[in-house]
PDB file of C-alpha atoms in Angstrom:
ATOM      1  CA  MET A   1      -3.366   2.308  20.802  1.00 93.00           C
ATOM      2  CA  LYS A   2      -5.808   1.461  18.660  1.00 94.00           C
ATOM      3  CA  VAL A   3      -5.090  -1.683  15.465  1.00 96.00           C
ATOM      4  CA  TYR A   4      -6.391  -2.535  12.456  1.00 95.00           C
ATOM      5  CA  SER A   5      -5.359  -5.342  10.779  1.00 96.00           C
ATOM      6  CA  TYR A   6      -7.507  -6.643   7.701  1.00 95.00           C
ATOM      7  CA  ASN A   7      -6.784  -9.700   5.121  1.00 96.00           C
ATOM      8  CA  CYS A   8      -8.363 -10.365   1.805  1.00 94.00           C
ATOM      9  CA  THR A   9      -7.292 -12.119  -1.582  1.00 95.00           C
ATOM     10  CA  PHE A  10      -6.690 -10.837  -4.809  1.00 95.00           C
ATOM     11  CA  ASP A  11      -8.071 -13.111  -7.578  1.00 94.00           C
ATOM     12  CA  TYR A  12      -4.121 -12.267  -8.787  1.00 95.00           C
ATOM     13  CA  SER A  13      -0.993 -14.425  -8.934  1.00 93.00           C
ATOM     14  CA  TRP A  14       1.905 -12.837  -6.565  1.00 95.00           C
ATOM     15  CA  GLU A  15       3.537 -11.693  -9.590  1.00 94.00           C
ATOM     16  CA  GLU A  16       1.354 -10.054 -10.834  1.00 94.00           C
ATOM     17  CA  VAL A  17       0.433  -8.577  -8.144  1.00 95.00           C
ATOM     18  CA  SER A  18       4.410  -7.984  -6.554  1.00 95.00           C
ATOM     19  CA  THR A  19       5.317  -6.247 -10.513  1.00 93.00           C
ATOM     20  CA  ALA A  20       2.078  -4.237 -10.162  1.00 93.00           C
ATOM     21  CA  ASN A  21       2.267  -3.102  -6.357  1.00 93.00           C
ATOM     22  CA  TRP A  22       5.235  -0.107  -7.821  1.00 92.00           C
ATOM     23  CA  ARG A  23       2.052   0.950 -10.135  1.00 90.00           C
ATOM     24  CA  LYS A  24      -0.043   1.798  -6.887  1.00 90.00           C
ATOM     25  CA  TYR A  25      -0.143   4.979  -7.755  1.00 87.00           C
ATOM     26  CA  CYS A  26      -0.675   5.549 -10.869  1.00 79.00           C
ATOM     27  CA  PRO A  27      -3.462   7.433 -13.227  1.00 78.00           C
ATOM     28  CA  TRP A  28      -5.056   3.999 -13.237  1.00 77.00           C
ATOM     29  CA  ASN A  29      -5.949   4.398 -10.211  1.00 81.00           C
ATOM     30  CA  LYS A  30      -8.936   7.335  -9.376  1.00 84.00           C
ATOM     31  CA  SER A  31      -8.394   6.200  -6.051  1.00 84.00           C
ATOM     32  CA  SER A  32      -4.745   7.236  -5.418  1.00 86.00           C
ATOM     33  CA  SER A  33      -5.556  10.418  -6.351  1.00 87.00           C
ATOM     34  CA  HIS A  34      -4.661  13.049  -3.155  1.00 88.00           C
ATOM     35  CA  VAL A  35      -0.873  11.117  -4.527  1.00 91.00           C
ATOM     36  CA  VAL A  36       1.857  13.825  -5.102  1.00 92.00           C
ATOM     37  CA  ALA A  37       4.662  12.269  -5.999  1.00 93.00           C
ATOM     38  CA  VAL A  38       6.163   9.182  -5.252  1.00 94.00           C
ATOM     39  CA  ASP A  39      10.314   9.077  -4.145  1.00 95.00           C
ATOM     40  CA  THR A  40      12.431   5.879  -4.498  1.00 96.00           C
ATOM     41  CA  LEU A  41      15.188   7.010  -1.959  1.00 98.00           C
ATOM     42  CA  SER A  42      17.086   3.702  -2.131  1.00 98.00           C
ATOM     43  CA  ARG A  43      16.398   1.153  -3.802  1.00 98.00           C
ATOM     44  CA  ILE A  44      19.534  -2.510  -3.608  1.00 98.00           C
ATOM     45  CA  VAL A  45      19.153  -6.299  -4.226  1.00 98.00           C
ATOM     46  CA  ASP A  46      21.074  -8.309  -1.482  1.00 98.00           C
ATOM     47  CA  PRO A  47      22.921 -10.864  -2.771  1.00 97.00           C
ATOM     48  CA  SER A  48      22.771 -12.368  -0.383  1.00 96.00           C
ATOM     49  CA  THR A  49      19.423 -13.375  -0.385  1.00 97.00           C
ATOM     50  CA  GLY A  50      18.524 -11.722  -3.456  1.00 97.00           C
ATOM     51  CA  ILE A  51      15.895  -9.135  -1.894  1.00 98.00           C
ATOM     52  CA  LEU A  52      14.519  -5.931  -3.111  1.00 98.00           C
ATOM     53  CA  ARG A  53      14.695  -3.164  -0.408  1.00 98.00           C
ATOM     54  CA  THR A  54      13.479  -0.261  -1.821  1.00 98.00           C
ATOM     55  CA  GLU A  55      12.461   3.355   0.533  1.00 98.00           C
ATOM     56  CA  ARG A  56      10.105   5.880  -0.822  1.00 97.00           C
ATOM     57  CA  LEU A  57       8.634   8.840   0.252  1.00 98.00           C
ATOM     58  CA  ILE A  58       5.317   8.961  -0.585  1.00 96.00           C
ATOM     59  CA  THR A  59       4.164  12.775  -0.876  1.00 96.00           C
ATOM     60  CA  CYS A  60       0.019  13.226  -0.175  1.00 93.00           C
ATOM     61  CA  THR A  61      -2.525  15.750   0.353  1.00 90.00           C
ATOM     62  CA  GLN A  62      -4.591  15.613   3.128  1.00 80.00           C
ATOM     63  CA  THR A  63      -8.304  16.596   3.787  1.00 75.00           C
ATOM     64  CA  ALA A  64      -7.518  17.361   7.337  1.00 71.00           C
ATOM     65  CA  PRO A  65     -10.067  20.942   9.349  1.00 68.00           C
ATOM     66  CA  ALA A  66      -8.440  24.108   8.970  1.00 72.00           C
ATOM     67  CA  TRP A  67      -9.096  24.363  12.698  1.00 70.00           C
ATOM     68  CA  VAL A  68      -6.175  21.131  12.875  1.00 67.00           C
ATOM     69  CA  LEU A  69      -4.064  23.403  10.555  1.00 70.00           C
ATOM     70  CA  ALA A  70      -3.859  26.130  12.433  1.00 73.00           C
ATOM     71  CA  LEU A  71      -3.794  24.659  15.523  1.00 69.00           C
ATOM     72  CA  LEU A  72      -0.802  22.386  15.276  1.00 69.00           C
ATOM     73  CA  GLY A  73       1.013  24.118  12.141  1.00 72.00           C
ATOM     74  CA  GLY A  74       1.743  22.414   8.582  1.00 72.00           C
ATOM     75  CA  SER A  75      -0.032  21.988   5.487  1.00 80.00           C
ATOM     76  CA  ASN A  76      -2.211  20.443   3.882  1.00 84.00           C
ATOM     77  CA  THR A  77       1.287  18.011   3.037  1.00 90.00           C
ATOM     78  CA  SER A  78       1.761  15.274   4.328  1.00 91.00           C
ATOM     79  CA  HIS A  79       5.115  13.131   3.695  1.00 96.00           C
ATOM     80  CA  VAL A  80       5.321   9.001   3.936  1.00 96.00           C
ATOM     81  CA  TYR A  81       8.374   7.151   4.467  1.00 98.00           C
ATOM     82  CA  GLU A  82       7.887   3.694   3.629  1.00 98.00           C
ATOM     83  CA  THR A  83      10.690   0.587   2.829  1.00 98.00           C
ATOM     84  CA  SER A  84       9.763  -2.736   1.091  1.00 98.00           C
ATOM     85  CA  TYR A  85      11.113  -5.425   1.061  1.00 98.00           C
ATOM     86  CA  VAL A  86      10.367  -7.938  -2.604  1.00 98.00           C
ATOM     87  CA  SER A  87      11.648 -12.037  -1.514  1.00 97.00           C
ATOM     88  CA  PRO A  88      11.178 -13.494  -5.510  1.00 95.00           C
ATOM     89  CA  THR A  89      12.095 -16.903  -4.054  1.00 95.00           C
ATOM     90  CA  ALA A  90       9.807 -16.565  -0.412  1.00 96.00           C
ATOM     91  CA  LYS A  91       6.983 -15.009  -3.122  1.00 96.00           C
ATOM     92  CA  SER A  92       6.470 -11.999  -0.039  1.00 97.00           C
ATOM     93  CA  VAL A  93       6.309  -9.146  -1.083  1.00 98.00           C
ATOM     94  CA  THR A  94       5.995  -6.396   2.315  1.00 98.00           C
ATOM     95  CA  MET A  95       5.614  -3.127   2.536  1.00 98.00           C
ATOM     96  CA  CYS A  96       6.638  -1.073   6.340  1.00 98.00           C
ATOM     97  CA  SER A  97       5.846   2.819   6.451  1.00 98.00           C
ATOM     98  CA  MET A  98       4.560   5.385   8.802  1.00 98.00           C
ATOM     99  CA  ASN A  99       3.625   8.415   9.069  1.00 96.00           C
ATOM    100  CA  LEU A 100       6.365  11.726   8.678  1.00 96.00           C
ATOM    101  CA  THR A 101       3.849  14.392   8.978  1.00 90.00           C
ATOM    102  CA  TRP A 102       2.986  15.587  12.298  1.00 87.00           C
ATOM    103  CA  ASN A 103       4.928  11.871  13.835  1.00 90.00           C
ATOM    104  CA  ASN A 104       4.678  14.123  17.380  1.00 87.00           C
ATOM    105  CA  VAL A 105       0.974  14.130  17.185  1.00 86.00           C
ATOM    106  CA  LEU A 106      -0.157  11.228  15.989  1.00 88.00           C
ATOM    107  CA  SER A 107       2.024   7.368  15.269  1.00 95.00           C
ATOM    108  CA  VAL A 108       0.641   5.822  11.901  1.00 95.00           C
ATOM    109  CA  ARG A 109       2.455   2.689  11.104  1.00 97.00           C
ATOM    110  CA  GLU A 110       1.678  -0.043   8.276  1.00 97.00           C
ATOM    111  CA  THR A 111       2.972  -3.254   7.589  1.00 98.00           C
ATOM    112  CA  VAL A 112       1.497  -5.051   3.866  1.00 97.00           C
ATOM    113  CA  VAL A 113       2.218  -8.603   3.557  1.00 98.00           C
ATOM    114  CA  TYR A 114       1.159 -10.100  -0.262  1.00 97.00           C
ATOM    115  CA  LYS A 115       2.287 -13.662  -0.399  1.00 97.00           C
ATOM    116  CA  PRO A 116       1.094 -16.661  -2.249  1.00 96.00           C
ATOM    117  CA  ASP A 117      -3.172 -18.070  -1.006  1.00 94.00           C
ATOM    118  CA  THR A 118      -1.907 -21.317  -0.043  1.00 88.00           C
ATOM    119  CA  THR A 119      -5.751 -22.206  -0.234  1.00 85.00           C
ATOM    120  CA  SER A 120      -5.796 -21.900  -4.013  1.00 72.00           C
ATOM    121  CA  SER A 121      -7.131 -25.133  -5.064  1.00 66.00           C
ATOM    122  CA  LYS A 122      -3.491 -26.649  -7.816  1.00 70.00           C
ATOM    123  CA  SER A 123      -6.105 -26.605 -10.615  1.00 68.00           C
ATOM    124  CA  GLY A 124      -7.500 -23.178 -10.246  1.00 74.00           C
ATOM    125  CA  PRO A 125      -6.191 -19.405 -10.695  1.00 83.00           C
ATOM    126  CA  GLU A 126      -3.594 -18.520  -8.215  1.00 91.00           C
ATOM    127  CA  ARG A 127      -4.701 -15.798  -6.058  1.00 94.00           C
ATOM    128  CA  THR A 128      -2.634 -13.921  -3.911  1.00 96.00           C
ATOM    129  CA  GLN A 129      -3.174 -12.825   0.518  1.00 96.00           C
ATOM    130  CA  LEU A 130      -3.204  -9.837   1.722  1.00 96.00           C
ATOM    131  CA  ASN A 131      -2.882  -8.799   5.829  1.00 97.00           C
ATOM    132  CA  GLN A 132      -2.565  -5.326   6.184  1.00 97.00           C
ATOM    133  CA  TYR A 133      -1.650  -4.471   9.934  1.00 97.00           C
ATOM    134  CA  ALA A 134      -1.517  -0.587  11.928  1.00 96.00           C
ATOM    135  CA  GLU A 135      -1.216   1.060  15.440  1.00 97.00           C
ATOM    136  CA  ILE A 136      -2.255   4.108  15.444  1.00 95.00           C
ATOM    137  CA  THR A 137      -1.458   5.841  18.955  1.00 94.00           C
ATOM    138  CA  ALA A 138      -2.123   9.529  19.605  1.00 91.00           C
ATOM    139  CA  LEU A 139       1.126  10.522  20.762  1.00 88.00           C
ATOM    140  CA  CYS A 140      -0.446  14.225  22.478  1.00 77.00           C
ATOM    141  CA  GLY A 141      -0.893  14.668  26.177  1.00 72.00           C
ATOM    142  CA  GLY A 142      -3.217  14.807  28.298  1.00 73.00           C
ATOM    143  CA  ILE A 143      -6.364  13.452  28.956  1.00 83.00           C
ATOM    144  CA  LYS A 144      -7.130   9.613  28.102  1.00 87.00           C
ATOM    145  CA  LYS A 145     -10.017  10.260  26.810  1.00 86.00           C
ATOM    146  CA  VAL A 146      -9.116  13.323  24.533  1.00 84.00           C
ATOM    147  CA  LYS A 147      -5.921  10.490  22.780  1.00 87.00           C
ATOM    148  CA  SER A 148      -8.694   7.238  22.960  1.00 89.00           C
ATOM    149  CA  LYS A 149     -11.103   9.795  20.669  1.00 87.00           C
ATOM    150  CA  ILE A 150      -7.976  11.767  19.278  1.00 85.00           C
ATOM    151  CA  GLU A 151      -7.273   6.436  18.000  1.00 91.00           C
ATOM    152  CA  GLU A 152     -10.537   6.182  17.508  1.00 91.00           C
ATOM    153  CA  ALA A 153     -11.069   8.576  14.847  1.00 88.00           C
ATOM    154  CA  SER A 154      -7.912   8.329  13.031  1.00 89.00           C
ATOM    155  CA  ILE A 155      -8.695   4.918  13.134  1.00 92.00           C
ATOM    156  CA  GLU A 156     -11.847   5.079  10.803  1.00 92.00           C
ATOM    157  CA  ARG A 157      -9.986   7.010   8.729  1.00 89.00           C
ATOM    158  CA  PHE A 158      -7.180   4.715   7.412  1.00 91.00           C
ATOM    159  CA  GLU A 159     -10.249   2.108   7.021  1.00 93.00           C
ATOM    160  CA  GLN A 160     -11.939   3.573   4.835  1.00 91.00           C
ATOM    161  CA  ASN A 161      -8.477   4.884   3.078  1.00 90.00           C
ATOM    162  CA  ALA A 162      -7.652   1.358   3.497  1.00 92.00           C
ATOM    163  CA  GLN A 163     -10.842   0.577   1.285  1.00 92.00           C
ATOM    164  CA  ARG A 164     -10.468   2.948  -1.110  1.00 91.00           C
ATOM    165  CA  GLY A 165      -6.856   1.698  -1.256  1.00 91.00           C
ATOM    166  CA  ARG A 166      -8.068  -1.717  -1.662  1.00 92.00           C
ATOM    167  CA  GLU A 167     -10.447  -1.357  -4.183  1.00 92.00           C
ATOM    168  CA  GLY A 168      -7.750   1.054  -6.558  1.00 92.00           C
ATOM    169  CA  PHE A 169      -4.942  -1.026  -6.508  1.00 93.00           C
ATOM    170  CA  GLU A 170      -7.874  -4.000  -7.499  1.00 93.00           C
ATOM    171  CA  ALA A 171      -8.469  -1.573 -10.508  1.00 91.00           C
ATOM    172  CA  VAL A 172      -4.561  -1.877 -11.437  1.00 93.00           C
ATOM    173  CA  LEU A 173      -4.509  -4.834 -11.500  1.00 94.00           C
ATOM    174  CA  GLU A 174      -6.894  -5.462 -13.575  1.00 93.00           C
ATOM    175  CA  MET A 175      -5.203  -3.560 -16.024  1.00 91.00           C
ATOM    176  CA  SER A 176      -1.786  -4.301 -15.794  1.00 91.00           C
ATOM    177  CA  ARG A 177      -3.635  -7.774 -16.772  1.00 91.00           C
ATOM    178  CA  ARG A 178      -5.415  -6.472 -19.610  1.00 91.00           C
ATOM    179  CA  VAL A 179      -2.623  -3.929 -20.452  1.00 88.00           C
ATOM    180  CA  PHE A 180       0.905  -6.956 -20.205  1.00 84.00           C
ATOM    181  CA  GLY A 181      -2.211  -9.430 -22.248  1.00 83.00           C
ATOM    182  CA  GLU A 182      -1.926  -7.276 -24.971  1.00 86.00           C
ATOM    183  CA  GLU A 183       1.542  -7.018 -24.850  1.00 85.00           C
ATOM    184  CA  ARG A 184       1.713 -10.065 -24.889  1.00 83.00           C
ATOM    185  CA  GLU A 185      -0.239 -10.868 -27.491  1.00 84.00           C
ATOM    186  CA  GLN A 186       1.535  -8.002 -30.226  1.00 85.00           C
ATOM    187  CA  GLN A 187       4.715  -9.272 -29.478  1.00 83.00           C
ATOM    188  CA  ASN A 188       3.115 -13.420 -30.338  1.00 84.00           C
ATOM    189  CA  LYS A 189       1.862 -12.259 -32.941  1.00 81.00           C
ATOM    190  CA  SER A 190       4.857 -10.064 -34.154  1.00 83.00           C
ATOM    191  CA  GLN A 191       7.113 -13.102 -33.972  1.00 83.00           C
ATOM    192  CA  LEU A 192       5.052 -15.869 -36.222  1.00 80.00           C
ATOM    193  CA  THR A 193       5.178 -12.334 -38.896  1.00 71.00           C
TER     194      THR A 193
END
Protein backbone atom coordinates (compact mmCIF):
# COMPACT_ATOMS: atom_id res chain seq x y z
CA MET A 1 0.00 0.00 0.00
CA LYS A 2 1.18 3.51 -0.84
CA VAL A 3 -0.12 6.62 0.91
CA TYR A 4 -0.62 10.13 -0.41
CA SER A 5 -1.15 12.99 2.00
CA TYR A 6 -1.44 16.70 1.29
CA ASN A 7 -2.51 19.75 3.27
CA CYS A 8 -3.01 23.31 2.07
CA THR A 9 -5.03 26.41 2.80
CA PHE A 10 -7.45 28.19 0.48
CA ASP A 11 -7.88 31.96 0.82
CA TYR A 12 -11.65 31.54 0.95
CA SER A 13 -14.07 31.12 3.82
CA TRP A 14 -15.46 27.73 4.73
CA GLU A 15 -18.88 28.88 3.49
CA GLU A 16 -17.41 29.70 0.07
CA VAL A 17 -15.49 26.42 -0.13
CA SER A 18 -18.36 24.22 1.03
CA THR A 19 -20.73 25.88 -1.47
CA ALA A 20 -18.28 25.79 -4.39
CA ASN A 21 -17.54 22.14 -3.66
CA TRP A 22 -20.83 21.21 -5.39
CA ARG A 23 -19.65 23.06 -8.52
CA LYS A 24 -16.23 21.41 -8.60
CA TYR A 25 -17.00 19.59 -11.86
CA CYS A 26 -18.50 22.49 -13.79
CA PRO A 27 -17.39 24.33 -16.97
CA TRP A 28 -15.47 26.85 -14.81
CA ASN A 29 -13.05 24.05 -13.93
CA LYS A 30 -10.88 23.49 -16.98
CA SER A 31 -9.11 20.68 -15.09
CA SER A 32 -12.23 18.52 -14.88
CA SER A 33 -12.95 17.96 -18.57
CA HIS A 34 -12.41 14.22 -17.95
CA VAL A 35 -15.54 14.17 -15.77
CA VAL A 36 -18.41 13.04 -17.98
CA ALA A 37 -21.20 12.96 -15.38
CA VAL A 38 -21.91 13.41 -11.70
CA ASP A 39 -25.04 11.58 -10.58
CA THR A 40 -26.48 12.13 -7.13
CA LEU A 41 -27.63 8.76 -5.81
CA SER A 42 -28.98 9.97 -2.48
CA ARG A 43 -29.04 13.06 -0.32
CA ILE A 44 -30.38 13.20 3.22
CA VAL A 45 -30.09 15.49 6.23
CA ASP A 46 -29.83 13.76 9.59
CA PRO A 47 -32.50 15.51 11.68
CA SER A 48 -30.61 15.00 14.95
CA THR A 49 -27.18 16.28 13.78
CA GLY A 50 -28.02 18.47 10.78
CA ILE A 51 -25.34 16.66 8.76
CA LEU A 52 -26.01 16.47 5.03
CA ARG A 53 -24.99 13.05 3.65
CA THR A 54 -24.71 12.76 -0.13
CA GLU A 55 -23.79 9.77 -2.27
CA ARG A 56 -22.64 10.42 -5.82
CA LEU A 57 -21.43 8.39 -8.78
CA ILE A 58 -18.75 10.22 -10.75
CA THR A 59 -18.16 9.01 -14.30
CA CYS A 60 -14.85 9.89 -15.93
CA THR A 61 -12.91 9.15 -19.07
CA GLN A 62 -9.52 7.70 -18.33
CA THR A 63 -6.34 7.69 -20.32
CA ALA A 64 -5.27 4.15 -19.65
CA PRO A 65 -2.81 2.79 -22.22
CA ALA A 66 -4.41 0.55 -24.86
CA TRP A 67 -2.36 -2.45 -23.69
CA VAL A 68 -3.78 -2.06 -20.16
CA LEU A 69 -7.33 -1.99 -21.53
CA ALA A 70 -6.58 -5.04 -23.66
CA LEU A 71 -5.02 -6.90 -20.74
CA LEU A 72 -7.58 -6.03 -18.07
CA GLY A 73 -10.63 -5.47 -20.23
CA GLY A 74 -12.94 -2.55 -19.83
CA SER A 75 -13.22 0.77 -21.57
CA ASN A 76 -12.03 4.34 -21.32
CA THR A 77 -14.84 5.04 -18.84
CA SER A 78 -14.31 4.74 -15.10
CA HIS A 79 -16.57 5.21 -12.10
CA VAL A 80 -15.88 6.61 -8.65
CA TYR A 81 -18.27 6.32 -5.70
CA GLU A 82 -18.23 9.32 -3.37
CA THR A 83 -19.94 9.83 -0.01
CA SER A 84 -19.79 13.29 1.51
CA TYR A 85 -20.78 14.66 4.89
CA VAL A 86 -21.38 18.36 5.41
CA SER A 87 -21.69 19.50 9.02
CA PRO A 88 -22.77 23.13 9.23
CA THR A 89 -22.37 23.19 13.02
CA ALA A 90 -18.84 21.75 13.01
CA LYS A 91 -18.11 23.60 9.76
CA SER A 92 -16.60 20.59 8.04
CA VAL A 93 -16.98 18.89 4.69
CA THR A 94 -15.67 15.32 4.53
CA MET A 95 -15.64 13.45 1.21
CA CYS A 96 -14.74 9.77 1.00
CA SER A 97 -14.31 8.23 -2.43
CA MET A 98 -13.30 4.91 -3.89
CA ASN A 99 -12.80 3.56 -7.37
CA LEU A 100 -15.39 1.14 -8.70
CA THR A 101 -13.59 0.47 -11.96
CA TRP A 102 -10.84 -2.15 -11.75
CA ASN A 103 -11.26 -2.29 -7.97
CA ASN A 104 -10.32 -5.97 -8.12
CA VAL A 105 -6.87 -4.92 -9.40
CA LEU A 106 -6.24 -1.58 -7.70
CA SER A 107 -7.95 -0.06 -4.67
CA VAL A 108 -7.96 3.73 -4.42
CA ARG A 109 -9.54 5.19 -1.30
CA GLU A 110 -9.42 8.94 -0.75
CA THR A 111 -10.61 11.21 2.04
CA VAL A 112 -10.78 14.98 1.67
CA VAL A 113 -11.68 17.29 4.55
CA TYR A 114 -12.36 21.03 4.38
CA LYS A 115 -12.42 22.94 7.69
CA PRO A 116 -11.94 26.59 8.68
CA ASP A 117 -8.29 27.48 9.16
CA THR A 118 -8.02 28.05 12.90
CA THR A 119 -4.59 29.67 12.51
CA SER A 120 -6.06 32.55 10.49
CA SER A 121 -5.89 35.95 12.10
CA LYS A 122 -9.21 37.08 13.57
CA SER A 123 -8.78 40.44 11.80
CA GLY A 124 -7.69 38.89 8.49
CA PRO A 125 -9.73 37.17 5.81
CA GLU A 126 -11.19 33.76 6.57
CA ARG A 127 -9.34 30.80 5.13
CA THR A 128 -10.11 27.10 4.75
CA GLN A 129 -7.82 24.12 5.28
CA LEU A 130 -7.78 21.17 2.91
CA ASN A 131 -6.56 17.83 4.23
CA GLN A 132 -6.31 15.16 1.54
CA TYR A 133 -5.35 11.56 2.20
CA ALA A 134 -5.36 8.54 -0.10
CA GLU A 135 -4.40 4.89 0.14
CA ILE A 136 -3.56 3.03 -3.05
CA THR A 137 -3.22 -0.73 -2.94
CA ALA A 138 -2.42 -3.07 -5.83
CA LEU A 139 -4.57 -6.17 -5.36
CA CYS A 140 -3.25 -8.20 -8.25
CA GLY A 141 -1.47 -11.34 -7.25
CA GLY A 142 2.10 -11.98 -8.10
CA ILE A 143 5.49 -10.63 -7.32
CA LYS A 144 5.73 -8.05 -4.57
CA LYS A 145 8.06 -5.91 -6.68
CA VAL A 146 5.47 -5.73 -9.48
CA LYS A 147 2.72 -4.72 -7.03
CA SER A 148 5.02 -2.07 -5.58
CA LYS A 149 5.76 -0.66 -9.06
CA ILE A 150 2.03 -0.50 -9.85
CA GLU A 151 1.40 1.33 -6.57
CA GLU A 152 4.29 3.74 -7.16
CA ALA A 153 3.08 4.59 -10.68
CA SER A 154 -0.48 4.98 -9.39
CA ILE A 155 0.51 7.27 -6.53
CA GLU A 156 2.53 9.46 -8.93
CA ARG A 157 -0.48 9.72 -11.23
CA PHE A 158 -2.76 10.41 -8.27
CA GLU A 159 -0.48 13.21 -7.08
CA GLN A 160 -0.46 14.84 -10.54
CA ASN A 161 -4.24 14.59 -10.78
CA ALA A 162 -4.69 15.95 -7.25
CA GLN A 163 -2.56 19.00 -8.12
CA ARG A 164 -4.64 19.66 -11.25
CA GLY A 165 -7.80 19.16 -9.19
CA ARG A 166 -6.74 21.76 -6.62
CA GLU A 167 -5.84 24.23 -9.35
CA GLY A 168 -9.21 23.66 -11.01
CA PHE A 169 -11.06 24.03 -7.71
CA GLU A 170 -9.20 27.29 -7.07
CA ALA A 171 -10.58 28.56 -10.41
CA VAL A 172 -14.10 27.49 -9.37
CA LEU A 173 -13.68 29.30 -6.04
CA GLU A 174 -12.49 32.46 -7.78
CA MET A 175 -15.35 32.41 -10.28
CA SER A 176 -17.92 31.65 -7.56
CA ARG A 177 -16.73 34.58 -5.46
CA ARG A 178 -16.95 36.89 -8.46
CA VAL A 179 -20.36 35.68 -9.66
CA PHE A 180 -21.94 35.67 -6.18
CA GLY A 181 -20.43 39.10 -5.51
CA GLU A 182 -21.95 40.47 -8.70
CA GLU A 183 -25.30 38.90 -7.81
CA ARG A 184 -25.24 40.42 -4.31
CA GLU A 185 -24.39 43.78 -5.83
CA GLN A 186 -27.37 43.51 -8.22
CA GLN A 187 -29.70 42.56 -5.35
CA ASN A 188 -28.49 45.48 -3.27
CA LYS A 189 -29.05 47.88 -6.18
CA SER A 190 -32.57 46.55 -6.80
CA GLN A 191 -33.43 46.93 -3.08
CA LEU A 192 -32.35 50.57 -3.17
CA THR A 193 -34.63 51.39 -6.12
